[in-house]
Coordinates of C-alpha atoms in Angstrom, one line a residue:
M1 CA 39.2 50.0 34.4
T2 CA 37.1 48.3 31.8
A3 CA 37.0 44.5 31.5
T4 CA 37.8 43.1 28.2
P5 CA 35.5 40.2 27.1
A6 CA 37.2 36.9 26.7
P7 CA 37.6 35.9 23.0
N8 CA 35.6 32.9 21.9
P9 CA 37.8 29.9 21.4
P10 CA 38.0 28.8 17.7
T11 CA 36.9 25.3 18.7
A12 CA 34.8 24.1 21.5
P13 CA 36.5 22.3 24.4
D14 CA 35.9 18.5 24.5
G15 CA 33.4 18.9 27.3
D16 CA 31.1 21.0 25.1
F17 CA 30.7 18.0 22.7
L18 CA 29.0 16.2 25.5
R19 CA 26.2 18.7 25.6
L20 CA 22.8 17.3 24.5
D21 CA 22.3 20.0 21.8
Q22 CA 25.6 18.9 20.2
Q23 CA 24.5 15.3 19.6
I24 CA 23.4 14.4 16.1
C25 CA 21.8 11.2 17.5
F26 CA 19.5 13.4 19.7
S27 CA 18.6 15.6 16.7
L28 CA 17.8 12.6 14.6
N29 CA 15.8 11.0 17.4
A30 CA 13.8 14.2 18.0
A31 CA 13.1 14.5 14.3
S32 CA 12.0 10.9 14.2
R33 CA 9.6 11.4 17.1
A34 CA 8.2 14.6 15.5
F35 CA 7.6 12.6 12.3
G36 CA 6.0 9.9 14.3
G37 CA 3.5 12.4 15.8
V38 CA 2.5 13.7 12.4
Y39 CA 2.3 10.1 10.9
R40 CA 0.2 9.0 13.9
V41 CA -2.5 11.6 13.1
L42 CA -2.4 10.9 9.3
L43 CA -2.5 7.1 9.6
K44 CA -5.3 7.1 12.2
D45 CA -7.8 7.3 9.3
L46 CA -6.2 4.3 7.6
G47 CA -6.3 2.3 10.8
L48 CA -2.5 1.8 10.7
T49 CA 0.4 2.5 13.1
Y50 CA 3.6 3.9 11.6
P51 CA 5.4 0.5 11.7
Q52 CA 2.4 -1.2 10.0
Y53 CA 2.4 1.6 7.4
L54 CA 6.0 0.7 6.6
V55 CA 5.1 -3.0 6.1
M56 CA 2.3 -2.0 3.8
L57 CA 4.6 0.3 1.8
V58 CA 7.0 -2.6 1.1
L59 CA 4.2 -4.9 0.2
W60 CA 2.6 -2.3 -2.1
E61 CA 5.9 -1.9 -3.8
H62 CA 7.1 -5.5 -4.0
G63 CA 4.1 -7.7 -3.7
E64 CA 4.2 -11.0 -2.0
L65 CA 7.4 -11.6 0.0
P66 CA 8.9 -14.0 2.5
V67 CA 9.0 -12.6 6.0
K68 CA 12.8 -12.7 5.9
R69 CA 12.9 -10.4 2.8
L70 CA 10.3 -8.1 4.2
G71 CA 12.4 -7.8 7.4
E72 CA 15.5 -7.0 5.2
H73 CA 13.7 -4.2 3.5
L74 CA 12.5 -2.8 6.8
R75 CA 15.7 -3.5 8.8
L76 CA 13.6 -5.5 11.3
D77 CA 14.1 -9.0 12.7
S78 CA 11.4 -11.6 12.6
G79 CA 10.7 -11.2 16.3
T80 CA 9.7 -7.6 15.8
L81 CA 8.0 -8.2 12.4
S82 CA 5.8 -11.1 13.5
P83 CA 3.6 -9.2 15.9
L84 CA 3.1 -6.4 13.2
L85 CA 2.1 -9.0 10.6
K86 CA -0.2 -10.7 13.1
R87 CA -2.1 -7.4 13.7
L88 CA -2.2 -6.6 9.9
E89 CA -3.6 -10.1 9.3
A90 CA -6.2 -9.7 12.0
A91 CA -7.2 -6.4 10.4
G92 CA -7.7 -8.3 7.1
L93 CA -4.9 -6.5 5.2
V94 CA -2.4 -9.3 4.7
L95 CA -2.3 -13.1 4.6
R96 CA 0.6 -15.2 6.0
E97 CA 1.1 -18.6 4.5
R98 CA 3.9 -21.2 4.8
S99 CA 5.8 -21.7 1.6
A100 CA 4.9 -24.8 -0.3
H101 CA 8.6 -25.1 -1.3
D102 CA 10.1 -24.5 2.2
E103 CA 7.9 -25.0 5.3
R104 CA 10.4 -22.8 7.3
S105 CA 9.6 -19.8 5.2
V106 CA 6.4 -17.8 5.6
Q107 CA 5.1 -15.8 2.7
V108 CA 3.2 -12.5 3.2
R109 CA 0.8 -11.1 0.7
L110 CA -1.8 -8.4 0.5
T111 CA -5.5 -9.2 0.6
G112 CA -7.9 -7.3 -1.6
E113 CA -8.6 -4.9 1.3
G114 CA -4.8 -4.4 1.7
V115 CA -4.5 -3.6 -2.0
A116 CA -7.5 -1.2 -1.8
L117 CA -5.9 0.7 1.2
R118 CA -3.1 1.8 -1.1
E119 CA -5.5 4.3 -2.8
R120 CA -6.5 5.8 0.5
A121 CA -2.8 6.1 1.5
L122 CA -1.7 8.1 -1.6
S123 CA -2.2 11.4 0.2
V124 CA 0.1 10.6 3.1
P125 CA 3.5 11.4 1.6
R126 CA 2.2 14.7 0.2
R127 CA 0.8 15.7 3.6
I128 CA 4.0 14.7 5.3
A129 CA 6.0 16.8 2.8
A130 CA 3.7 19.7 3.5
A131 CA 4.2 19.3 7.2
T132 CA 8.0 19.6 6.8
G133 CA 7.8 23.0 5.1
A134 CA 10.4 21.7 2.6
D135 CA 10.0 21.3 -1.1
L136 CA 10.3 17.9 -2.8
E137 CA 13.9 18.5 -3.9
E138 CA 14.9 19.4 -0.4
I139 CA 13.2 16.3 0.9
R140 CA 15.0 14.1 -1.7
E141 CA 18.3 15.7 -0.8
L142 CA 17.7 15.1 3.0
R143 CA 16.7 11.5 2.3
D144 CA 19.8 10.9 0.2
R145 CA 22.0 12.4 2.9
L146 CA 20.3 10.3 5.6
D147 CA 20.8 7.2 3.4
R148 CA 24.5 8.0 3.1
L149 CA 24.7 8.5 6.8
T150 CA 23.0 5.2 7.5
D151 CA 25.4 3.4 5.1
A152 CA 28.4 5.0 6.8
L153 CA 27.2 4.0 10.2
D154 CA 26.5 0.5 9.1
R155 CA 30.0 0.2 7.7
A156 CA 31.4 1.6 11.0
A157 CA 29.4 -0.8 13.0
R158 CA 30.6 -3.7 10.9
Q159 CA 34.2 -2.6 11.4
E160 CA 33.7 -2.2 15.2
T161 CA 32.2 -5.7 15.4
A162 CA 35.1 -7.1 13.4
G163 CA 37.6 -5.3 15.6
S164 CA 39.0 -3.2 12.8
P165 CA 40.0 0.4 13.5

């Protein structure tokens, strides 16, 4: 008598969705950590950590900004951002000054050294793209999909917070 293999179910039982390899959050976290490792190596020559690099990207793009706006761009609160800015200021890359119009507001601007660092950082995105093995169009598509995912999750979180279904 020969045993007949059991057919594969068309959908996974609920318990299978609790497997680690089924979690999108884990895949995103693993990818983020892998990116962090590559960035750590590339940014070492610039004397920046990855979070500091993100601050510099915003300042290179937008110029002088209040800390609050900088935090909005980076999705960081001032408690997280302040130590980053303090280290960047100690490195001579940025200056923080109280606003003359509103003493509660602190403006952040690049120093000459911070502006000059941009030139040295130009190779970073190209080297990151090369590390992914993807072409620029694939990277753009992935970034766009991740942006849509982030927007959807932000909306869902707001709905959950508001108590809506």
